[in-house]
XYZ file of C-alpha atoms in Angstrom:
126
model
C 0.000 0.000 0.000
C 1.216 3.691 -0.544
C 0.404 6.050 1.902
C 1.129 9.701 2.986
C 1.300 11.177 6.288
C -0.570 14.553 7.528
C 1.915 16.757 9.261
C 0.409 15.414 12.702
C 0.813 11.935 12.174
C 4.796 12.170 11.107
C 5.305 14.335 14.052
C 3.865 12.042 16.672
C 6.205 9.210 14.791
C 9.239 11.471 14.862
C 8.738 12.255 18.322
C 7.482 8.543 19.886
C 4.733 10.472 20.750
C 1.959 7.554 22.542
C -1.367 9.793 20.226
C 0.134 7.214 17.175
C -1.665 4.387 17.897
C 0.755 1.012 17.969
C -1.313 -0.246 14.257
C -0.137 2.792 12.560
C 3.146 2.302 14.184
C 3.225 -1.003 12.726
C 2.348 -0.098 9.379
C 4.873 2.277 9.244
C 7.641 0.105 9.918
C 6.297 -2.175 7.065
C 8.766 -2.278 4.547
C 6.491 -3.763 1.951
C 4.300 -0.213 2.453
C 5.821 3.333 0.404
C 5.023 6.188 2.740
C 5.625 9.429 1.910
C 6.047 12.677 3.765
C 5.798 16.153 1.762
C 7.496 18.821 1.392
C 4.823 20.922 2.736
C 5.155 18.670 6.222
C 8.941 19.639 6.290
C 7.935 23.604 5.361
C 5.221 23.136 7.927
C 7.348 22.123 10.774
C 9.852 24.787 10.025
C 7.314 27.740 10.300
C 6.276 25.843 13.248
C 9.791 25.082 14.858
C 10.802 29.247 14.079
C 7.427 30.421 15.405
C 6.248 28.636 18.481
C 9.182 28.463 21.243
C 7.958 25.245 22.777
C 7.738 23.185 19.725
C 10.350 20.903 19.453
C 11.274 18.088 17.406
C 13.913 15.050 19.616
C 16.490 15.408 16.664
C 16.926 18.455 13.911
C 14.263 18.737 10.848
C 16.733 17.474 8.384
C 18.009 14.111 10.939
C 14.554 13.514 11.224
C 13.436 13.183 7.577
C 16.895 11.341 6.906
C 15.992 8.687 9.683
C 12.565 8.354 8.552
C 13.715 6.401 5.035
C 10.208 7.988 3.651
C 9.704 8.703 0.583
C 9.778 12.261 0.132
C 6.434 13.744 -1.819
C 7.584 16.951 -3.675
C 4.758 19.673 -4.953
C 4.068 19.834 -8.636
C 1.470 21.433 -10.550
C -0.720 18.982 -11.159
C -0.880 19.132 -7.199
C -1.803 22.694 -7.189
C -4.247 21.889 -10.012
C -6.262 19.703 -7.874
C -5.438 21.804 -5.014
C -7.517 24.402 -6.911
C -10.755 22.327 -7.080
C -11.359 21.487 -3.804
C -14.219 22.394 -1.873
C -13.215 24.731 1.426
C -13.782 22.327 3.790
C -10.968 22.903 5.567
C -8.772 26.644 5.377
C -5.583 25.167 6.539
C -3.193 25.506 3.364
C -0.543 22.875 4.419
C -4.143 20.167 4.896
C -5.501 21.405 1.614
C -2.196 20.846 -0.398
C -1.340 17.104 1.390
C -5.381 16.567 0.282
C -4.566 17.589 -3.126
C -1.551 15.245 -3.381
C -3.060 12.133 -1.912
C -5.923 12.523 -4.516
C -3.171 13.547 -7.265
C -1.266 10.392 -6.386
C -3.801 7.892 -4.927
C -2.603 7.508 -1.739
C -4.398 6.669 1.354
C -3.892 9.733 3.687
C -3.033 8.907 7.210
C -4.659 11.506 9.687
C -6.450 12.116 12.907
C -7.956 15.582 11.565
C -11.563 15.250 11.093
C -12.097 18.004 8.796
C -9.817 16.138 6.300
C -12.625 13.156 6.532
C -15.181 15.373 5.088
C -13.062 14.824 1.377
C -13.525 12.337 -1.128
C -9.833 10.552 -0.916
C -8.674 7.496 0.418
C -8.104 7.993 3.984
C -7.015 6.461 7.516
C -8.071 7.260 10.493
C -5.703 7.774 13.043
């Protein structure tokens, strides 16, 4: 299976956090699964890291996407094409563009953000 990860869902992996439940865990570490992490994940950490004092991440940005052995899901303009169809569900740009690329590249989105569910993709729930 091929898979992407919301911002959310790579952090709480990154950081061991105990909100990833121990099934998503496991199919992470499944090498016969391709997940993916975007580009907009790593630009959406760094706004985050640079603007909120108290967010941290256990090693650097770049250590972290190196250990990860993800695939890494650039933005393209087919992306941004689909990006500009979707309905407003949800307003938060970094959500709207990993939306766009799961339906661009048919991969199952892994999230916990309900406002995501309200899209037709292929999704899991965190």
């Amino acid at each position: 299976m091929r898979y992407l990860l919301d911002t959310h869902i790579f952090l709480w992996w990154a950081n061991g956090d105990k909100k990833l439940k121990v099934p998503i865990r496991e199919l992470l570490a499944k090498s016969q699964n391709t997940i993916f992490v975007s580009t907009i994940t790593a630009w959406e950490i760094s706004i985050k890291l640079k603007a909120k004092p108290n967010f941290k991440l256990q090693k650097s940005l770049k250590r972290t996407f190196l250990l990860s052995k993800f695939g890494v899901m650039p933005v393209t303009f087919s992306h941004v094409l689909t990006l500009h169809q979707l309905p407003m569900y949800h307003k938060d740009p970094f959500d709207r563009m990993l939306i766009a690329q799961a339906k661009t590249e048919k991969l199952k989105l892994i999230t916990s953000d309900s406002k995501i569910w309200k899209y037709n993709l292929s999704l899991l729930k965190a």
